[in-house]
Coordinates of C-alpha atoms and ligand atoms in Angstrom, one line a residue:
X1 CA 179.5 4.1 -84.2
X2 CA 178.4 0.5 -85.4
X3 CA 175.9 0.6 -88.4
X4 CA 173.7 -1.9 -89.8
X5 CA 170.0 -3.2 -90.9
X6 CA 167.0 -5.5 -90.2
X7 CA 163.7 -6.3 -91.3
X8 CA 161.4 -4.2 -89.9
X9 CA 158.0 -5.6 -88.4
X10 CA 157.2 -2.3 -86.4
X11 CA 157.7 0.9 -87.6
X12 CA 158.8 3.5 -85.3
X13 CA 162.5 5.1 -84.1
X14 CA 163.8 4.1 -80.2
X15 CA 167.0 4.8 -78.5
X16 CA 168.5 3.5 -75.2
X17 CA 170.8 1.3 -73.3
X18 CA 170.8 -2.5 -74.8
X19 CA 170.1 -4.8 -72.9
X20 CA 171.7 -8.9 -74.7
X21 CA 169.3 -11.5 -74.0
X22 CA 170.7 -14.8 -73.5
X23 CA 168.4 -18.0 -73.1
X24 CA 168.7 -19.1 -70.0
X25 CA 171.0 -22.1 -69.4
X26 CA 169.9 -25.3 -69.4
X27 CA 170.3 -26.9 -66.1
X28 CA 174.2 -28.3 -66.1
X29 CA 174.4 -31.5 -67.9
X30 CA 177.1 -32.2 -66.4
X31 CA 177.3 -35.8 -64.2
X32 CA 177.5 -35.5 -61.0
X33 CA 178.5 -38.6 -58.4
X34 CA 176.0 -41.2 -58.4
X35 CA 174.9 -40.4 -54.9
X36 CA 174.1 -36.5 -56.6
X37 CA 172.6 -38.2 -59.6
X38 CA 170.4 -40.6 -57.8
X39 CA 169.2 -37.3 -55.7
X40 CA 168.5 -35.9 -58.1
X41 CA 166.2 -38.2 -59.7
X42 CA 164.3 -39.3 -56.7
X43 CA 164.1 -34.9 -56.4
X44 CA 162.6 -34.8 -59.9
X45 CA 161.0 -37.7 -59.6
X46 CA 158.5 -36.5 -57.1
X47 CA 157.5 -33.5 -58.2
X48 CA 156.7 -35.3 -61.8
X49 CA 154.2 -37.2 -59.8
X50 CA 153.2 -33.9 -57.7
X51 CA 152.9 -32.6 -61.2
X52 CA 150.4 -35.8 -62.3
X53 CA 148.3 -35.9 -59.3
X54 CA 147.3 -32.1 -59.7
X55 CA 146.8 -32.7 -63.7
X56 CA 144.1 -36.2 -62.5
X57 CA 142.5 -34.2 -59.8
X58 CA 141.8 -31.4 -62.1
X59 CA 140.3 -33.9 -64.6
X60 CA 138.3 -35.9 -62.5
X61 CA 136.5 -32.7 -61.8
X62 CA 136.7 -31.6 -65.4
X63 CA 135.6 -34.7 -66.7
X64 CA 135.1 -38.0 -64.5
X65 CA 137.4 -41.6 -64.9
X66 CA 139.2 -42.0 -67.9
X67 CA 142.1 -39.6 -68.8
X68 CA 142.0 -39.2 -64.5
X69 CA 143.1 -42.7 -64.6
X70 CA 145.8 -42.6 -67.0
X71 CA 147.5 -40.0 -65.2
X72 CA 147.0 -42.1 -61.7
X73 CA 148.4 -45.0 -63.5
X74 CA 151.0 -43.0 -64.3
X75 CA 152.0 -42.1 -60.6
X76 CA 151.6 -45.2 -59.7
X77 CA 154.2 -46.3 -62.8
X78 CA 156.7 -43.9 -61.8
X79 CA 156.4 -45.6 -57.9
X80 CA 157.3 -48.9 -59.9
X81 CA 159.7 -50.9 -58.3
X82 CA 161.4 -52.3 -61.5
X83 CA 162.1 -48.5 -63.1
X84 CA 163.3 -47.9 -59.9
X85 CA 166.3 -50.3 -59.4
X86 CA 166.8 -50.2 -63.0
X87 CA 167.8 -46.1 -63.0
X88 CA 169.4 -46.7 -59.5
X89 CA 171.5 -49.5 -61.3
X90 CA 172.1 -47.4 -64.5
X91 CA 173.2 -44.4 -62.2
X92 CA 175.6 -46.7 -60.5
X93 CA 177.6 -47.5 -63.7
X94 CA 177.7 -43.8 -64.8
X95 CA 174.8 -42.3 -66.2
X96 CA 173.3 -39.4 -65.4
X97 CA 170.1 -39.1 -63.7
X98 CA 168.2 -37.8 -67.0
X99 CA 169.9 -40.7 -69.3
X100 CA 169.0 -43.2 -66.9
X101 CA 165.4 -42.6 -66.7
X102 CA 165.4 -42.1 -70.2
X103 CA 167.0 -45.7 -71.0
X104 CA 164.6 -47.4 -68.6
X105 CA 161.5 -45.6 -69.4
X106 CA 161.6 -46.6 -72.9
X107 CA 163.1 -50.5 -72.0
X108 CA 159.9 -51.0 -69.9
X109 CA 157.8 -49.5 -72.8
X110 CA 159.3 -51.8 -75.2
X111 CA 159.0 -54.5 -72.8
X112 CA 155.1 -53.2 -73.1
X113 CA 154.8 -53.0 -76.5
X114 CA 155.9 -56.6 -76.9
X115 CA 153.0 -57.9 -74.7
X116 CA 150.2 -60.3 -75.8
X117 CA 147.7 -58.3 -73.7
X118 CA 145.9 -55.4 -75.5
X119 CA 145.5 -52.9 -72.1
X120 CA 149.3 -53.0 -71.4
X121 CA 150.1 -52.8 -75.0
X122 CA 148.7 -49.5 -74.5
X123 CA 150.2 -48.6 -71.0
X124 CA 153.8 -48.2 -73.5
X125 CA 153.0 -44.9 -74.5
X126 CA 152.6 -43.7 -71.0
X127 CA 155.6 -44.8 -69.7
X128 CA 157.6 -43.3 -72.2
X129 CA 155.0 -39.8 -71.1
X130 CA 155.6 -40.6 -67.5
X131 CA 159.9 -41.0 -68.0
X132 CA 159.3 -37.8 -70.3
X133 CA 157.9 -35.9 -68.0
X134 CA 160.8 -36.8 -65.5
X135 CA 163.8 -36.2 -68.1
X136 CA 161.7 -32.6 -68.8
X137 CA 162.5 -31.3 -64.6
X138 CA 166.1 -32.7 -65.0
X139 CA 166.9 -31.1 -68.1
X140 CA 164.6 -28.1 -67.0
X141 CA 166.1 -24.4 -67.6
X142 CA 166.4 -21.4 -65.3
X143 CA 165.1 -18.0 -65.9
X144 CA 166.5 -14.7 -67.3
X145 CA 166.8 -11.7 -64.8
X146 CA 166.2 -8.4 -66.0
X147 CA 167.8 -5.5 -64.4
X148 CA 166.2 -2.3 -63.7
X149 CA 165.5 0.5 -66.1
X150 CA 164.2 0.6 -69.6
X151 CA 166.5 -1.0 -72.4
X152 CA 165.9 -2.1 -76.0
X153 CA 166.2 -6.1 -75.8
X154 CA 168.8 -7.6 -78.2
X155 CA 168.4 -11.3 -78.9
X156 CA 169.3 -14.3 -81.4
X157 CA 165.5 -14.9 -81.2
X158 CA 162.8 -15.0 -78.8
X159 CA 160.4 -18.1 -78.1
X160 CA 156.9 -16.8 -76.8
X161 CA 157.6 -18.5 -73.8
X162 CA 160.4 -16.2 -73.1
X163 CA 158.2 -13.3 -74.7
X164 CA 155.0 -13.5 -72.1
X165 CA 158.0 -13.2 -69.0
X166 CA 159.2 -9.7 -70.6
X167 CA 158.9 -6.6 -68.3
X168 CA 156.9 -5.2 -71.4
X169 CA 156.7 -2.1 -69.7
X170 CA 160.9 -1.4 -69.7
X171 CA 160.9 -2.8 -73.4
X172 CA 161.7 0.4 -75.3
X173 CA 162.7 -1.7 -78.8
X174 CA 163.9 -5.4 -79.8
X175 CA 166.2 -6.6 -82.2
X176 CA 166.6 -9.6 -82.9
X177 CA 169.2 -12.2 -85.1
X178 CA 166.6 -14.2 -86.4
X179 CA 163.1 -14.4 -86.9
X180 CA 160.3 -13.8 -89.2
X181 CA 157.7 -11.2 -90.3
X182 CA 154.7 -13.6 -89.3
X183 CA 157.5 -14.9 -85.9
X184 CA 155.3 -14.4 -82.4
X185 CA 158.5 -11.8 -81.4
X186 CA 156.5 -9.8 -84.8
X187 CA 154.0 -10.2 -83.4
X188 CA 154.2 -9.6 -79.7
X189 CA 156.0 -6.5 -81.1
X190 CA 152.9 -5.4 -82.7
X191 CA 151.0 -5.3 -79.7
X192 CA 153.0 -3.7 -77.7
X193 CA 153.7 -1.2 -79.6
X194 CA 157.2 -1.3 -79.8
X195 CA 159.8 -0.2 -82.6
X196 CA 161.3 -3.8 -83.6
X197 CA 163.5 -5.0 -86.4
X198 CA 164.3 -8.8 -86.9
X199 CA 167.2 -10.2 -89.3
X200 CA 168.9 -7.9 -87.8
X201 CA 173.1 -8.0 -88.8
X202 CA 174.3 -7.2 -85.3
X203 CA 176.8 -9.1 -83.5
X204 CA 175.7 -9.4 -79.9
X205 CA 178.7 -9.0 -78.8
X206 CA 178.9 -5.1 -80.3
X207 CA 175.9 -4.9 -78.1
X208 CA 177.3 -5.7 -74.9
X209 CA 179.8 -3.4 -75.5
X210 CA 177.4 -0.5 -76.5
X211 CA 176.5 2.3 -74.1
X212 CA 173.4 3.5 -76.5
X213 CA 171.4 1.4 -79.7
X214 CA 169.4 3.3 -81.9
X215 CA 166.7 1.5 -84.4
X216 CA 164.9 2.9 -87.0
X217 CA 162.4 0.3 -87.3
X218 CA 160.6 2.5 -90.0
X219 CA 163.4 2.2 -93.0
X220 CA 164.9 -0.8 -91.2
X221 CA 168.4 0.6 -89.5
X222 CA 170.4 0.2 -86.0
X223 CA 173.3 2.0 -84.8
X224 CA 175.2 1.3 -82.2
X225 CA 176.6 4.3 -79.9
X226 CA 175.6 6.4 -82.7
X227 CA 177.5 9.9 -83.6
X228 CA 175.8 12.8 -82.3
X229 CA 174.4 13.9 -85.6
X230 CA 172.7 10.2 -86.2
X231 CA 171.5 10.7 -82.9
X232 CA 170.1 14.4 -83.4
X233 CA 168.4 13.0 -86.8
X234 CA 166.3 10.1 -85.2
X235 CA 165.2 12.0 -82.2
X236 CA 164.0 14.4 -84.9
X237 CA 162.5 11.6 -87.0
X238 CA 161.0 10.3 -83.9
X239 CA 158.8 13.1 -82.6
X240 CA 157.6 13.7 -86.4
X241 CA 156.2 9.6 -86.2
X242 CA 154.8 10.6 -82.8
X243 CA 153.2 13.5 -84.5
X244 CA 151.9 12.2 -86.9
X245 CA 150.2 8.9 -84.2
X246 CA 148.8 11.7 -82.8
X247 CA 147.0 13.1 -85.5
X248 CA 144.7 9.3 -85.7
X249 CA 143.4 10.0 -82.5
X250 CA 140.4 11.7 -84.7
X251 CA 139.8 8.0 -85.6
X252 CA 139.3 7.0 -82.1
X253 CA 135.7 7.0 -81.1
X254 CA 134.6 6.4 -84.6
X255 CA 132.8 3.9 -86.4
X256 CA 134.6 2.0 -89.4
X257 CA 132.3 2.7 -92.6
X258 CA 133.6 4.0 -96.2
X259 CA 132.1 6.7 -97.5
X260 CA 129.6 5.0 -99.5
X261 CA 128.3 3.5 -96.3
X262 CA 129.8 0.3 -96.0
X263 CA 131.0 -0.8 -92.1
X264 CA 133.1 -3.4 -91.3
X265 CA 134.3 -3.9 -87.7
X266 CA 137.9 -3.2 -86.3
X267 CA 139.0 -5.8 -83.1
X268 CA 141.7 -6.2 -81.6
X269 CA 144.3 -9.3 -81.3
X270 CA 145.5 -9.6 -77.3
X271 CA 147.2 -12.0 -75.3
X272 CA 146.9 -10.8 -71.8
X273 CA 144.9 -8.5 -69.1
X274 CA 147.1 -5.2 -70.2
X275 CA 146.6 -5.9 -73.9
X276 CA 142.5 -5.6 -73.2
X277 CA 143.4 -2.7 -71.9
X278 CA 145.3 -1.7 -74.5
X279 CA 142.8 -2.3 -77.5
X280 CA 140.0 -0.3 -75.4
X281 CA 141.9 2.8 -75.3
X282 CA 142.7 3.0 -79.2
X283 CA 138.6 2.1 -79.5
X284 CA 138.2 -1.4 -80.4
X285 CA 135.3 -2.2 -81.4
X286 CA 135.8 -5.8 -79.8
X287 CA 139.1 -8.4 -79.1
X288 CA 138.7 -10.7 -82.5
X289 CA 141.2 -12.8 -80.8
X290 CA 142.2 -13.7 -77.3
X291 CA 145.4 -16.0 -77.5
X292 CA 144.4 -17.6 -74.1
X293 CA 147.7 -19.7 -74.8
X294 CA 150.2 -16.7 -73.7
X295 CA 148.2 -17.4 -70.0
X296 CA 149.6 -20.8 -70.1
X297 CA 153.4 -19.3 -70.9
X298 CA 156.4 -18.3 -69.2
X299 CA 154.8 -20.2 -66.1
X300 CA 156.6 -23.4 -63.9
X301 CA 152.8 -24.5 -63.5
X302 CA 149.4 -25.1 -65.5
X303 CA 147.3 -22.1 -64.4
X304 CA 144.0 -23.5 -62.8
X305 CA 140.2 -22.8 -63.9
X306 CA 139.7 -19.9 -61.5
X307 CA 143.1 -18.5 -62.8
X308 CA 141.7 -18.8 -66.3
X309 CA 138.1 -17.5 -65.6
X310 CA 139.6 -14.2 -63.5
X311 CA 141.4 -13.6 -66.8
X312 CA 138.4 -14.0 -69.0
X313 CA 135.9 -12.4 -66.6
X314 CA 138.2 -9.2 -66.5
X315 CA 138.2 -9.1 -70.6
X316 CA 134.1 -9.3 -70.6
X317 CA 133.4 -7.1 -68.2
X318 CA 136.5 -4.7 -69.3
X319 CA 134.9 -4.4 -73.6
X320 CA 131.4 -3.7 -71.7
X321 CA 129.3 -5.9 -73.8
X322 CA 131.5 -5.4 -76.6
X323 CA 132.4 -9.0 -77.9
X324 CA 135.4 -11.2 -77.0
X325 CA 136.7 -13.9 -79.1
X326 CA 138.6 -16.3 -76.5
X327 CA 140.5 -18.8 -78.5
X328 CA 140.9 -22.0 -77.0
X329 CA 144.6 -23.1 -76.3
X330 CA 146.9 -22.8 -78.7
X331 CA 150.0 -24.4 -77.6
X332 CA 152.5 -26.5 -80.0
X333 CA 155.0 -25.9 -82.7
X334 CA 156.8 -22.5 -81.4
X335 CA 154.9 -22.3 -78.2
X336 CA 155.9 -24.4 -75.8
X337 CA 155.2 -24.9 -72.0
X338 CA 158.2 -26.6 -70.8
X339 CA 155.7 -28.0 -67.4
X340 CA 153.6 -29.8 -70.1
X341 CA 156.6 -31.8 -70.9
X342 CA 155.1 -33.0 -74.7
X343 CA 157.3 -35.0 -76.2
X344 CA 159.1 -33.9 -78.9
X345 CA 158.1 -33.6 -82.4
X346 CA 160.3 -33.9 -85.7
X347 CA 157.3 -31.3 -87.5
X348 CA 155.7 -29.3 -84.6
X349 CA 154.0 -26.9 -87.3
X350 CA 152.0 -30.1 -88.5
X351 CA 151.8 -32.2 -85.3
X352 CA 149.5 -31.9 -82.4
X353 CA 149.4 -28.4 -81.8
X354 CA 145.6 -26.2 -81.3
X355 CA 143.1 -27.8 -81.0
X356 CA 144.1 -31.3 -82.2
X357 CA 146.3 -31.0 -78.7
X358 CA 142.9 -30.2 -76.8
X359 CA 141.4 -32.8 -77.8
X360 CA 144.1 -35.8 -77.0
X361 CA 144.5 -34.0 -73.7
X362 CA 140.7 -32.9 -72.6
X363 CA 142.4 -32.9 -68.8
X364 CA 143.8 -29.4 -70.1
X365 CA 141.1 -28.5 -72.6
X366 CA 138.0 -29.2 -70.4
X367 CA 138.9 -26.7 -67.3
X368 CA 139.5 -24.0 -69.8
X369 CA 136.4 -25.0 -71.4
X370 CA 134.6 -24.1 -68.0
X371 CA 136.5 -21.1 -67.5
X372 CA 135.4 -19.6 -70.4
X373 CA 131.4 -20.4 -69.9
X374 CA 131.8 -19.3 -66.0
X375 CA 133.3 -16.1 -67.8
X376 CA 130.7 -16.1 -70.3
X377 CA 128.2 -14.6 -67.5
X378 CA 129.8 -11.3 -67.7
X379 CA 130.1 -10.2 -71.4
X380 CA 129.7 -10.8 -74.8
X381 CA 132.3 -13.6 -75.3
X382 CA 132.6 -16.4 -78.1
X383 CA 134.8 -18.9 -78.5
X384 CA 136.9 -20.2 -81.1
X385 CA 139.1 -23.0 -81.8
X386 CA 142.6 -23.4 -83.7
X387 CA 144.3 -25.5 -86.4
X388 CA 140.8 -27.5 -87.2
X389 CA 141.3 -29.5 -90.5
X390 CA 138.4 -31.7 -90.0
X391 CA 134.7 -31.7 -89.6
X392 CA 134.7 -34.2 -86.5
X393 CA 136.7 -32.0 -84.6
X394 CA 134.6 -29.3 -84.4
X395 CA 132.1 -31.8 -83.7
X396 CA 133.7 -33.6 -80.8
X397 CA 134.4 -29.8 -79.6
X398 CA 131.6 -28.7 -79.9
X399 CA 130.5 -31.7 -77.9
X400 CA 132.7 -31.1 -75.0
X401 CA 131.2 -27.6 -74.8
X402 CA 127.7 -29.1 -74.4
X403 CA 129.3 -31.7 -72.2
X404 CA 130.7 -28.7 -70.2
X405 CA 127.3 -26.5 -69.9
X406 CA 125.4 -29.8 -68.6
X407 CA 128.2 -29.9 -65.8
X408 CA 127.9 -25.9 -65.3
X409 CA 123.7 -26.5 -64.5
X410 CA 124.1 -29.3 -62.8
X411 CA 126.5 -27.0 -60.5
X412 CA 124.2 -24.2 -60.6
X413 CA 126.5 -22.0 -61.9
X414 CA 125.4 -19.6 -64.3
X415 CA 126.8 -19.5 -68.1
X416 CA 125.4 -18.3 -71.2
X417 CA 125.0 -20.3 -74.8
X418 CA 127.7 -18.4 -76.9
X419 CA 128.7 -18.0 -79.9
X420 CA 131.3 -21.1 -80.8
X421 CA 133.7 -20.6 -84.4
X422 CA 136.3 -21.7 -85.8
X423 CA 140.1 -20.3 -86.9
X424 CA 140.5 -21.1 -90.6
X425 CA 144.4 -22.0 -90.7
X426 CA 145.1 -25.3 -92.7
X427 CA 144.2 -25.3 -96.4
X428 CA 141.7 -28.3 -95.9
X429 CA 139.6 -25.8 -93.5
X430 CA 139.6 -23.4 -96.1
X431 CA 139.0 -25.8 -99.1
X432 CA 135.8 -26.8 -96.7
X433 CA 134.7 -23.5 -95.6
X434 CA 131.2 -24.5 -96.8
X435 CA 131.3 -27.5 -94.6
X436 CA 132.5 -26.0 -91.7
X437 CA 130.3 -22.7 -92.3
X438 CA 127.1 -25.4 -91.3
X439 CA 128.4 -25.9 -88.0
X440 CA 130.4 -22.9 -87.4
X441 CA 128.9 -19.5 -85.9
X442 CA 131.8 -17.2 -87.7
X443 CA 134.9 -17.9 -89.5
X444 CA 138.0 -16.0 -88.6
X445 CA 141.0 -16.8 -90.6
X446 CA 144.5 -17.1 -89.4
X447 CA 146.4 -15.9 -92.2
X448 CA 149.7 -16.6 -90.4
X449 CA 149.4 -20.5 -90.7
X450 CA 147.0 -20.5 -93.8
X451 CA 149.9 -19.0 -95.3
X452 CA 152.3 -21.0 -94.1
X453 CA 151.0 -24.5 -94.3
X454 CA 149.2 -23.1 -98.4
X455 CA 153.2 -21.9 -99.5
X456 CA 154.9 -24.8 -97.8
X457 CA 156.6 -21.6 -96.3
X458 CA 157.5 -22.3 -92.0
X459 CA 156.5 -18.8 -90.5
X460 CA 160.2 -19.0 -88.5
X461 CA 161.9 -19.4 -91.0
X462 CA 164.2 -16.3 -91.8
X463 CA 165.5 -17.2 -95.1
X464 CA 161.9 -17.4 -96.9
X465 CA 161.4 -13.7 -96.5
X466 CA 162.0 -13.3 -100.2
X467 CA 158.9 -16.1 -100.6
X468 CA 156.4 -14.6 -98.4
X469 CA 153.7 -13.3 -100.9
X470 CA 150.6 -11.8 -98.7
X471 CA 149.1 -11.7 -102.1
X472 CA 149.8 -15.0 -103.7
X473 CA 147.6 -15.9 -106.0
X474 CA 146.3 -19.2 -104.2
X475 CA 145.9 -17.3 -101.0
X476 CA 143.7 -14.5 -102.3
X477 CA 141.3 -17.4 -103.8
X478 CA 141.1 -19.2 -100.9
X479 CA 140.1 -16.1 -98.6
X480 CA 138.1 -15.1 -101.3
X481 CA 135.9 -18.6 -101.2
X482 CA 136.2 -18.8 -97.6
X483 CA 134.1 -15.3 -97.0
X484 CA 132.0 -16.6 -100.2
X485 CA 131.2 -19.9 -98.1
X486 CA 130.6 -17.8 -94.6
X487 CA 128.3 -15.2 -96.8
X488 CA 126.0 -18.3 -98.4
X489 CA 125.5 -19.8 -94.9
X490 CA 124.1 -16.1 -93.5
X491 CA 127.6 -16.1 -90.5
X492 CA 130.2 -13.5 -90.6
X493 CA 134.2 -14.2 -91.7
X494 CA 137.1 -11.7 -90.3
X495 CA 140.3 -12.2 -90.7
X496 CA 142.7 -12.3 -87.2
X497 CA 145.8 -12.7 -88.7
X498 CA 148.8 -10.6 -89.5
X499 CA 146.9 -9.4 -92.8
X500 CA 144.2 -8.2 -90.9
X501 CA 146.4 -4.7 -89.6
X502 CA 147.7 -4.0 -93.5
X503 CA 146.3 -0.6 -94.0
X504 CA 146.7 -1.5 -97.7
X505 CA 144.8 -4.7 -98.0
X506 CA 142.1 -3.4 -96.0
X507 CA 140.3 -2.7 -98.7
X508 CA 140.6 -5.5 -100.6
X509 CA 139.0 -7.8 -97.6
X510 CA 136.1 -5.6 -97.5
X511 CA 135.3 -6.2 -100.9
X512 CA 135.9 -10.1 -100.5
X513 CA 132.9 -9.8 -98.0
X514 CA 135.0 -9.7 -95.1
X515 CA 133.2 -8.3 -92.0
X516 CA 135.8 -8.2 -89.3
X517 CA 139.5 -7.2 -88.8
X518 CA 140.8 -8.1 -86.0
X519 CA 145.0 -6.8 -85.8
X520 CA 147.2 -5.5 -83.4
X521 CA 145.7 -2.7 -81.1
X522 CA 148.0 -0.6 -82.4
X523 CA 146.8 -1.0 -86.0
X524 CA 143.7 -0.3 -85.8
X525 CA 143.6 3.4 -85.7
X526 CA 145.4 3.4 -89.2
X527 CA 143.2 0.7 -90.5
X528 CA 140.7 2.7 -89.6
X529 CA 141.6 6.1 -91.4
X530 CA 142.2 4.5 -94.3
X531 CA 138.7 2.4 -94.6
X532 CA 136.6 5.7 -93.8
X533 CA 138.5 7.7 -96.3
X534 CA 138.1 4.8 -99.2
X535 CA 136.8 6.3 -102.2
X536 CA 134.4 4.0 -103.0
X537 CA 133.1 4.1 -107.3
X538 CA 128.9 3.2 -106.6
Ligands
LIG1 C1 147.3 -17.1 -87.4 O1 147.8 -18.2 -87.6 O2 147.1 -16.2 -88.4 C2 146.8 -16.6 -86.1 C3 146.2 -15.5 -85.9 O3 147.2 -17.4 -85.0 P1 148.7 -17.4 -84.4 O4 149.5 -16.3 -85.1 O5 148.6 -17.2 -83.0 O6 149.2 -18.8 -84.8
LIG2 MG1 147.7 -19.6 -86.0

């Protein structure tokens, strides 16, 4: 038996067969003969311009000339005789395909740059996007196959691009290397359910060899092939956790009010069709946040508008008039879709991820935009946006949405005005609450990011566990102020992030004036106990 520990970020005890999780490999870098290598480009070559053909036909439906343009030009730029010859001649004295495309793509946009003419000045930056996007399919990766049967998953660390292609189902626990309390593996974890410790001080190799791993993700332990009286002990340790699950179904059906009569409103946090599912059967009283960004995840393609409204329809009519927060697309810093191909960023926490991402790229934001108001005729849905700092991005936003519902009657399709709010996640959202309260229907705080980006602290980052403070000092005052700000201008704040499921703060953010928690689904039935059995002193 192999004994050791890990932070644990979901209670509960598992057992099984482990299963290691290796990222897939990169395709070979390897160089092949120039013959393979120029195949190879021409190969990846056309599907980047398949690629940008279906990205300007979707926005010349979405949204008319400009950005459709760009992404022609960029066809046509990738047709160009001069890159052409110039990687065919680059591949002829040795380099790889994804080298020589990268060599040329930026010698042309330097060439660019250098111009006297303001237009073609510009075109640099979409060369160097166009050779990206090419250099992205060469170095492209494969995929992991899972093998039948349930395991618990063992990895260094898991991206949420490898998270959303899980068979969630089979996934009995994960462990992981790495990782962070506030990590997307926490918190894909929490909603589904599953025992999960990261930090973990497991070799993966001791888990290849391993016929059984045992976690006990309650006091932070794994064994692996544990000794018959380990194993007696957390099956034991197990059914008691189970029993004890079982005695919140009382909190089910009920509504969330202390004893002196104050309510505040439990939601869930989901990420896909099974996770609505999931938050209805533990009584949510609505989905506080929809991380529409898992549907883009885990994919080879951008899913299309009627991919995107199937997914939202099925979330309004499934709450039955309960409401549905959809936030808009919140891809950047950990959450990557490789088919994107963004270029890389030295800080992806503070570059253009949320909605400062939407609104460079409206060719993605604007079809998700309609998708969500064709939805919006089925439910109670509202949307929100991520990672605002500034006023005028709400306001362009908010523009686009109009810009959006014009289209929708035009079309005569049928949409209804809803709700539109804004994550609070930077510390100059928070330290404008007021501001943004004007424009804002609600405020829901992401206290993932706000903590990161107000302690300087990354979320990923494994060694800063001993600096997370959920209570710091400066965080507390701004939530405080924040739900102070949402409370003057008569709209409701909640709270979506991480904090929002900590049975212990609970609380606290009802006395703050907080009127929605929106957590894990399977938080809520604890939050819940202990809000409706708060003393309360009149
Ligand atoms: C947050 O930042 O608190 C949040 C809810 O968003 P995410 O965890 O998806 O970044
Ligand atoms: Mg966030």
């Amino acid at each position: 038996m192999k004994h050791g520990i890990g932070l644990p970020v979901y209670p509960g005890v598992a057992m099984g067969k482990p299963l290691v999780y290796r990222k897939p490999e990169a395709a070979s870098s390897d160089v092949g003969t120039p013959e393979a290598e120029a195949l190879k480009f021409h190969r990846a070559c056309q599907e980047a311009k398949n690629q940008l053909s279906a990205l300007a036909k979707i926005a010349r439906e979405g949204l008319g000339g400009e950005q459709a343009e760009i992404l022609e030009v960029q066809v046509l730029m990738l047709e160009d005789g001069e890159l052409l010859e110039g990687v065919e001649a680059a591949i002829a004295s040795g380099a790889s395909a994804a080298e020589a495309v990268q060599q040329q793509g930026e010698a042309m946009a330097q060439d660019m740059a250098a111009l006297d003419d303001d237009y073609l000045r510009g075109r640099a930056a979409d060369i160097r996007d166009a050779a990206a996007r090419v250099t992205g399919i060469l170095r492209g990766s494969g995929t992991f196959s899972f093998p039948e049967g349930k395991f618990l998953l063992l990895a260094e660390d898991l991206a949420p691009s490898e998270t959303v292609r899980l068979p969630r189902d089979r996934v009995l626990g994960l462990v992981t290397r790495q990782g962070s309390a506030n990590s997307h593996t926490a918190i894909l974890a929490r909603t589904l359910n599953i025992p999960t410790l990261v930090q973990a001080d497991m070799d993966l190799k001791d888990g290849e060899n391993a016929k059984i791993l045992a976690i006990d993700a309650s006091c932070g332990e794994w064994f692996l092939d544990p000794d018959e009286e380990t194993l007696a002990r957390l099956k034991e340790k197990q059914s008691s956790l189970n029993h004890q699950q079982t005695g919140l179904d009382a909190y089910r059906d009920r509504e969330t009010v202390t004893a002196s009569g104050r309510k505040i409103q439990l939601f869930a946090n989901v990420g896909s069709a099974e996770d609505v599912a999931e938050a209805q059967a533990v009584g949510a009283e609505g989905i506080g946040l929809y991380r529409s960004e898992f549907l883009y995840l885990g994919r080879e393609k951008l899913p299309s508008e009627e991919e995107l409204f199937e997914a939202y329809r099925t979330a309004a009519e499934r709450m039955k008039g309960r409401s549905v927060i959809i936030r808009t697309l919140d891809i950047g810093a950990d959450k990557q879709a490789s088919y994107l191909n963004l270029p890389a960023e030295e800080n992806p926490a503070l570059g253009l991820r949320g909605l400062r991402l939407c609104l460079a790229h409206p060719e993605l934001f604007l079809p998700q935009l309609r998708a969500i108001y064709r939805a919006s005729a089925y439910g109670n849905l509202s949307l929100m946006f991520p990672m605002v700092t500034s006023l005028w991005e709400l306001q362009e936003a908010k523009r686009l949405c109009t810009q959006v519902c014009l289209e929708l009657e035009d079309d005569g399709v049928a949409y209804r005005e809803i709700p539109i709010g804004i994550m609070i996640e930077t510390p100059a959202a928070a330290l404008e609450a007021r501001e943004f309260a004007k424009e804002a229907d609600f405020l829901s705080v992401g206290t993932n990011d706000l903590t990161q980006y107000t302690l300087a602290q990354d979320r990923q980052n494994a060694a800063l566990e001993r600096f997370f403070d959920p209570c710091h000092p400066a965080l507390l005052k701004l939530l405080r102020s924040i739900a102070e700000a949402a409370g003057q201008a008569g709209i409701w704040a909640g709270i979506c992030g991480e904090l929002a499921g900590d049975a212990t703060l609970a609380g606290m953010f009802l006395d703050m004036g907080y009127r929605e928690l929106s957590m894990a689904p399977g938080r809520i039935l604890e939050v819940r106990k202990t809000i409706c059995e708060r003393e309360e002193t009149p």
